[in-house]
C-alpha positions as CSV (number, residue, x, y, z in Angstrom):
1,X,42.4,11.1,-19.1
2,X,42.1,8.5,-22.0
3,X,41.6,5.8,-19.3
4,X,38.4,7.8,-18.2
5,X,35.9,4.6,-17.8
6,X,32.0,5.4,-19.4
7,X,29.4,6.5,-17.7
8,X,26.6,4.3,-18.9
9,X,28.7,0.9,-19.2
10,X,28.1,-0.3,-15.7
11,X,24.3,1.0,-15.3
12,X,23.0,-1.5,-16.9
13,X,19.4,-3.6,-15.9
14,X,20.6,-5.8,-13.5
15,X,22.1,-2.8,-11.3
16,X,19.4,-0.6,-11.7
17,X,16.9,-3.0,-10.8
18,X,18.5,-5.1,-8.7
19,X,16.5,-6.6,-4.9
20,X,19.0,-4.5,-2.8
21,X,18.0,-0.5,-3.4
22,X,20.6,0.1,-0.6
23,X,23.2,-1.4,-2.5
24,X,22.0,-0.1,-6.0
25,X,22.2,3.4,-4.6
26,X,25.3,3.2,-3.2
27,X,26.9,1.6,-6.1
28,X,25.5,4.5,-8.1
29,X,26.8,7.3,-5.0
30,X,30.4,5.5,-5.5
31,X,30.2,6.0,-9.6
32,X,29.2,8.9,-9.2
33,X,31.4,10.4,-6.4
34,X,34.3,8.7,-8.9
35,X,33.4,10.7,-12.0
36,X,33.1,14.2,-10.1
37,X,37.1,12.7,-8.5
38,X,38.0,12.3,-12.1
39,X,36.6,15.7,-13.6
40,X,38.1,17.3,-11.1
41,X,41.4,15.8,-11.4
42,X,41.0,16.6,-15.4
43,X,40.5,19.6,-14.2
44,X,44.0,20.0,-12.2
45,X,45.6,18.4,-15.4
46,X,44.3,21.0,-17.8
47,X,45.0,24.3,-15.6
48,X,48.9,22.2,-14.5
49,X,48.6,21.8,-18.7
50,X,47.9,25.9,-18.9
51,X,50.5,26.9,-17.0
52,X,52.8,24.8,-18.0
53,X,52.3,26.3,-21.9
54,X,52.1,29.5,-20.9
55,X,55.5,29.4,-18.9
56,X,56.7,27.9,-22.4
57,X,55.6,30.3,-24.3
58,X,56.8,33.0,-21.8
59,X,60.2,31.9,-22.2
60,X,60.7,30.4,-25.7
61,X,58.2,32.8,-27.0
62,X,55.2,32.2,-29.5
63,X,56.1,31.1,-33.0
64,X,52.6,31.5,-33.8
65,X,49.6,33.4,-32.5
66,X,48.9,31.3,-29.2
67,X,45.0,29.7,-28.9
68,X,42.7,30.5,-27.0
69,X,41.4,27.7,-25.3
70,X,38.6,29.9,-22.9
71,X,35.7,29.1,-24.4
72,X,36.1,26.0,-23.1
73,X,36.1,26.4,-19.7
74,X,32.3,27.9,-19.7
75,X,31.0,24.7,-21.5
76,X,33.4,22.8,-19.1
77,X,31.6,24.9,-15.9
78,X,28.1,23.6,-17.5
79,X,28.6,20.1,-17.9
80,X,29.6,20.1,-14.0
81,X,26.7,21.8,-13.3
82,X,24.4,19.5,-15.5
83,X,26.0,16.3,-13.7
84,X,25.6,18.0,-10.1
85,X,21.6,18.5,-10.6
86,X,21.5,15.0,-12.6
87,X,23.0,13.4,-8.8
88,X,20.5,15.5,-7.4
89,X,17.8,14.7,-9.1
90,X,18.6,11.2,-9.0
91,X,18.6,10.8,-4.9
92,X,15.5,12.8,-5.0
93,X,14.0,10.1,-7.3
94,X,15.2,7.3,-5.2
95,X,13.8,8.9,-1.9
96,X,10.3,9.4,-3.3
97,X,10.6,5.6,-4.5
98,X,11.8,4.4,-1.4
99,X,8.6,6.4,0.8
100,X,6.2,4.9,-1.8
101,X,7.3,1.6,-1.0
102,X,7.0,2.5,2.8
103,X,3.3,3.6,2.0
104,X,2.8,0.8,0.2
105,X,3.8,-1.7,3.0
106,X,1.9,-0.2,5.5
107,X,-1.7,-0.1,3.1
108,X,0.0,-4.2,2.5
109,X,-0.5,-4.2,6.6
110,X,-4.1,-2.3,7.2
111,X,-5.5,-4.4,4.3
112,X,-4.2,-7.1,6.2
113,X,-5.3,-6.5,9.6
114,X,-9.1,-5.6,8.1
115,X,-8.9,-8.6,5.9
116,X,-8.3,-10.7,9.4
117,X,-10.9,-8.4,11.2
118,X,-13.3,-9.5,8.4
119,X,-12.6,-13.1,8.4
120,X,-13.5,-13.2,12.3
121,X,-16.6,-11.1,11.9
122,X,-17.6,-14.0,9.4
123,X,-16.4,-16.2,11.6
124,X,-18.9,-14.9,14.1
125,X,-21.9,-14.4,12.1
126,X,-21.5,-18.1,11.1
127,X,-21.3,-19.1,14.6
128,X,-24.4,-17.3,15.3
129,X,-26.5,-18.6,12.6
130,X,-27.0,-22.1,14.3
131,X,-28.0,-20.1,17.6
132,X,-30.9,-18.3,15.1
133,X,-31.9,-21.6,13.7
134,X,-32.3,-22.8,16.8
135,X,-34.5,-20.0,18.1
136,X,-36.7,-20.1,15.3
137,X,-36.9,-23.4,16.1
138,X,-37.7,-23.0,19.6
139,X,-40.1,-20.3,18.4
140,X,-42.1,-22.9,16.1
141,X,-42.4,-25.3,18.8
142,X,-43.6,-22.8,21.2
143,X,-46.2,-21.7,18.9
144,X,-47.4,-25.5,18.1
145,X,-47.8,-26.1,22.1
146,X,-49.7,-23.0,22.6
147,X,-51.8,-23.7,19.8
148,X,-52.3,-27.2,21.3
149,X,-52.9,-25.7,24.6
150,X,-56.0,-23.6,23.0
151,X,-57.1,-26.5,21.2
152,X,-57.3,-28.7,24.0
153,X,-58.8,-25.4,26.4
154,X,-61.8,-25.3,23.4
155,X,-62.3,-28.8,23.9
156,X,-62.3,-28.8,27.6
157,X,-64.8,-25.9,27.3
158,X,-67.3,-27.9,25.0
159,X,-66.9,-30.7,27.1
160,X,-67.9,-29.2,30.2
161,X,-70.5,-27.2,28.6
162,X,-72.0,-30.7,27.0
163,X,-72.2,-31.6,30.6
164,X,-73.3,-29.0,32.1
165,X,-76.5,-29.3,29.6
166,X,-76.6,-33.3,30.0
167,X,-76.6,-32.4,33.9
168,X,-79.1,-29.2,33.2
169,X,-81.9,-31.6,31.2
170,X,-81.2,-34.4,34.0
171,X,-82.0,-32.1,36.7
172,X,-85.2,-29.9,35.3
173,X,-86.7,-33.4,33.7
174,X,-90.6,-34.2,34.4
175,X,-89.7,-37.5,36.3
176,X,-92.0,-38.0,40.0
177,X,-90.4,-40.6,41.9
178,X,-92.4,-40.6,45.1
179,X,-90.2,-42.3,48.0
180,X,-92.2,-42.8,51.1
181,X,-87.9,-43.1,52.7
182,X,-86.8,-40.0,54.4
183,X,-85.3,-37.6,52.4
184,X,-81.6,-37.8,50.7
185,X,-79.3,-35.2,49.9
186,X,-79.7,-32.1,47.9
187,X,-78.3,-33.0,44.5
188,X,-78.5,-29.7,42.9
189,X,-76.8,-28.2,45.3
190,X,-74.3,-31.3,45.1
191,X,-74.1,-30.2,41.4
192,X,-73.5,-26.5,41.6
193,X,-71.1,-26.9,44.4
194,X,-69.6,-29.1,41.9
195,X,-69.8,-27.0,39.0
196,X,-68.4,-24.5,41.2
197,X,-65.2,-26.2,42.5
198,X,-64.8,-27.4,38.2
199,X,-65.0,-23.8,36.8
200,X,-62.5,-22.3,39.9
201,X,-60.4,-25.5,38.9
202,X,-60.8,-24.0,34.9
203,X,-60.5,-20.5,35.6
204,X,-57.5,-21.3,38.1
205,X,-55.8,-23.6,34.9
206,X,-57.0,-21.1,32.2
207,X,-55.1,-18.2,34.5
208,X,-51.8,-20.5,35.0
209,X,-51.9,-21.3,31.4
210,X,-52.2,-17.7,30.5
211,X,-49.7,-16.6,32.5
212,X,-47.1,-19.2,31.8
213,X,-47.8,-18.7,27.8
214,X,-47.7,-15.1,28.6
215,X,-43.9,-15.5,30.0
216,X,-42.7,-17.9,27.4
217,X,-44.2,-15.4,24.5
218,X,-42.2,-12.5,26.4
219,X,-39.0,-14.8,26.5
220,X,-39.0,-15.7,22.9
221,X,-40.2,-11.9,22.1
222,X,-36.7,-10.8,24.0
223,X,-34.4,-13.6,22.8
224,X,-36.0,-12.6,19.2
225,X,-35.3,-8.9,20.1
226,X,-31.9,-9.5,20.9
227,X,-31.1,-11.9,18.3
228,X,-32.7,-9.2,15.7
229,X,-30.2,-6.6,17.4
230,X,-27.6,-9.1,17.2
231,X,-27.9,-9.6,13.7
232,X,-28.7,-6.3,12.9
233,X,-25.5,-5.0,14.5
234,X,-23.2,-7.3,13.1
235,X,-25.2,-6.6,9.2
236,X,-23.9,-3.4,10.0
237,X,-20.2,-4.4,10.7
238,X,-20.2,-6.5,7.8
239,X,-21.4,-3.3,5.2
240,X,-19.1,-1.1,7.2
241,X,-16.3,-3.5,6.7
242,X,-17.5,-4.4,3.2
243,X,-17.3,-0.4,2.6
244,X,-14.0,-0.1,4.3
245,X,-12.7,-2.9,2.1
246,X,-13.5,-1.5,-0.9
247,X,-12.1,1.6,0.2
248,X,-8.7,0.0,0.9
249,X,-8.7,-2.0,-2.4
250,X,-9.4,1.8,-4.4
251,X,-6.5,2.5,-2.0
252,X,-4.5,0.0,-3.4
253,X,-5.3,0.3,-6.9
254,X,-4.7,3.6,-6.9
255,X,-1.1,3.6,-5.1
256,X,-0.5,0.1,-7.6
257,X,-1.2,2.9,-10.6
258,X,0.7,5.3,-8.9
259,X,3.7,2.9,-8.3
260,X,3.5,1.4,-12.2
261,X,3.2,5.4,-13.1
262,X,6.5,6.1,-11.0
263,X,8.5,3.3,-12.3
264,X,8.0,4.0,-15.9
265,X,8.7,7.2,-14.9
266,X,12.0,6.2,-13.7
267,X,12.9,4.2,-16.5
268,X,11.9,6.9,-18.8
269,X,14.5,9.1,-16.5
270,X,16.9,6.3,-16.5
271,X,16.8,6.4,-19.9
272,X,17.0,9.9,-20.1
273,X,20.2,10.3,-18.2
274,X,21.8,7.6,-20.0
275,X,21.4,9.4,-23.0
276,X,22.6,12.5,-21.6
277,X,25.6,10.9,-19.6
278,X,26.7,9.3,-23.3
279,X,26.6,12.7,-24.4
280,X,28.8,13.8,-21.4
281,X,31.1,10.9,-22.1
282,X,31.2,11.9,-25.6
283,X,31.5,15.4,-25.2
284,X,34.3,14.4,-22.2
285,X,36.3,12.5,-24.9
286,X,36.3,15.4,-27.9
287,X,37.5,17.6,-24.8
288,X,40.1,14.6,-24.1
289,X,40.8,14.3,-27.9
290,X,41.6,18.1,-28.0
291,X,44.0,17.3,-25.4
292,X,45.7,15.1,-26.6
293,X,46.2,17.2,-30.0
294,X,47.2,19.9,-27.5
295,X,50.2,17.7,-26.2
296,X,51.1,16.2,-29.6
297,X,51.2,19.8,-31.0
298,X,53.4,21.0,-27.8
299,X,55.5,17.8,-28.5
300,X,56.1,18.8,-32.3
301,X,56.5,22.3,-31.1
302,X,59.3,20.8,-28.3
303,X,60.9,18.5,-31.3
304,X,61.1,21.8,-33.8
305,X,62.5,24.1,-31.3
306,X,65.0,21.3,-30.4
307,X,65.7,20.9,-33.8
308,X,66.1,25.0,-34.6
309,X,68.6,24.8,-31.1
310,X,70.7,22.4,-33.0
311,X,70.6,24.1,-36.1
312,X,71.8,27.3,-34.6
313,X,74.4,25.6,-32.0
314,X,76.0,24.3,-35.7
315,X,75.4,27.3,-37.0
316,X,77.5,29.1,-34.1
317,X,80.1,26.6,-34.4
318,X,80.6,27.3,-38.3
319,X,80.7,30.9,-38.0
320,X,83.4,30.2,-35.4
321,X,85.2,27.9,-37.7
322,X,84.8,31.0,-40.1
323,X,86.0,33.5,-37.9
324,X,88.9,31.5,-36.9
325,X,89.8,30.8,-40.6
326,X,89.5,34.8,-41.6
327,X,92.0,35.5,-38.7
């Protein structure tokens, strides 16, 4: 038992803390699995130990008034006890660890997945910003042509109406041109058949014009629509994603917090057990100590009742030697 190694000498940092939790646990499993070998094979010793003196003192009989070494065995009972829910408390300590980190990867995975589902939304908006600009654009210029268009209707309009007036004052003027020729065509009715044909010409341009600014104004009113929808939609992806985002990164703060929270925690426990394991270890070599009084005390028992034998075999011998000189 003096060979008994000490609990805390190998668990230091760079086991405890080391990349490979697989490995760090099952280093600590294997110490652990060790110790429990070892108190139970201290065990063994003392109650081989315990019979072994009390066939002795059957035999030889006490000298003394034996001790009574039974109060040890309940504080021997608790220290197993204490180490068994220490183990115990210990794998459940590692488990929770080892899901948090499992959590933790797959947040590490969503935040990266939305992070990529952001970055091609962005992707998207910017892609459709030229296609805006260009619509606006297409917009402005359609606007400047129609506006042409009625400038250059308003003019046409004056125009005709200045001759229409020039052509009234012509034909209602107080000139008499007396022509002893035969007569020549009917100019006014040249002129308003004219006038007739130019104002279906105008009404048929003013109707063509109307209807073909009509349709472009609808075109640009449904690609403004559905660029507005567009836009719209996608300002809502973007604030839903922007909310989600946040969400995750609360998400992540808070497991980051929870994480720091647990692993102060465990060194705190760690800590805590090491302490507490030094104690075992100390308390384990008192025990071991009293041991080892125990056998140096049987040993100097062994060596006096060798020496009393010895004693009383010479003893024997000169009461022979008396006897044999009285007879």
């Amino acid at each position: 038992g003096g060979g008994f190694p000490r609990a805390g000498a190998g668990c230091g940092d760079g086991i405890l803390f080391a990349n490979n939790e697989k490995a760090t646990m099952q280093n600590l499993n294997d110490r652990l699995a060790s110790y429990l070998d070892k108190v139970r094979l201290l065990e063994g010793d003392n109650a081989d130990l315990e019979c072994k003196i009390r066939e002795w003192y059957a035999k030889v009989g006490p000298s003394c008034e034996p001790r009574d070494y039974s109060c040890y065995h309940k504080e021997i009972e608790d220290l197993q006890n204490q180490i068994l829910c220490a183990a115990m408390e210990t794998n459940k300590i590692l488990l929770n660890i080892d899901n948090n980190r499992m959590t933790a990867d797959d947040f590490r995975v969503k935040y990266e997945t939305e992070c990529g589902l952001r970055q091609n939304v962005d992707a998207d908006i910017c892609n459709l910003r030229p296609v805006l600009d260009q619509l606006a654009s297409c917009k402005t210029d359609l606007q400047l042509q129609c506006e042409a268009l009625t400038e250059e209707m308003c003019c046409l309009k004056t125009n005709h109406e200045e001759e229409m007036s020039c052509l009234r004052k012509q034909a209602t003027g107080d000139v008499s041109v007396e022509v002893n020729a035969c007569p020549g065509p009917d100019l006014r009715k040249i002129l308003e058949d004219l006038r007739c044909q130019y104002e279906t010409l105008m009404e048929r341009n003013r109707k063509e014009t109307e209807q073909w600014y009509a349709c472009k104004v609808e075109e640009v009113n449904l690609e403004v629509v559905t660029s507005s929808q567009e836009i719209e939609s996608s300002n809502k992806q973007v604030t839903e994603l922007r909310r989600q985002l946040q969400a995750l990164e609360i998400n992540v703060q808070a497991q980051l917090t929870m994480k720091e929270n647990l692993e102060s925690s465990l060194t705190e426990t760690e800590c805590r057990y090491n302490k507490y394991l030094a104690e075992l270890q100390n308390q384990i070599s008192c025990v071991e100590q009293r041991l080892a009084e125990i056998r140096a005390e049987m040993e100097c028992q062994n060596q006096e009742y060798k020496t009393l034998l010895d004693v009383k075999c010479r003893l024997e011998q000169e009461i022979q030697t008396y006897h044999c000189l009285l007879e």
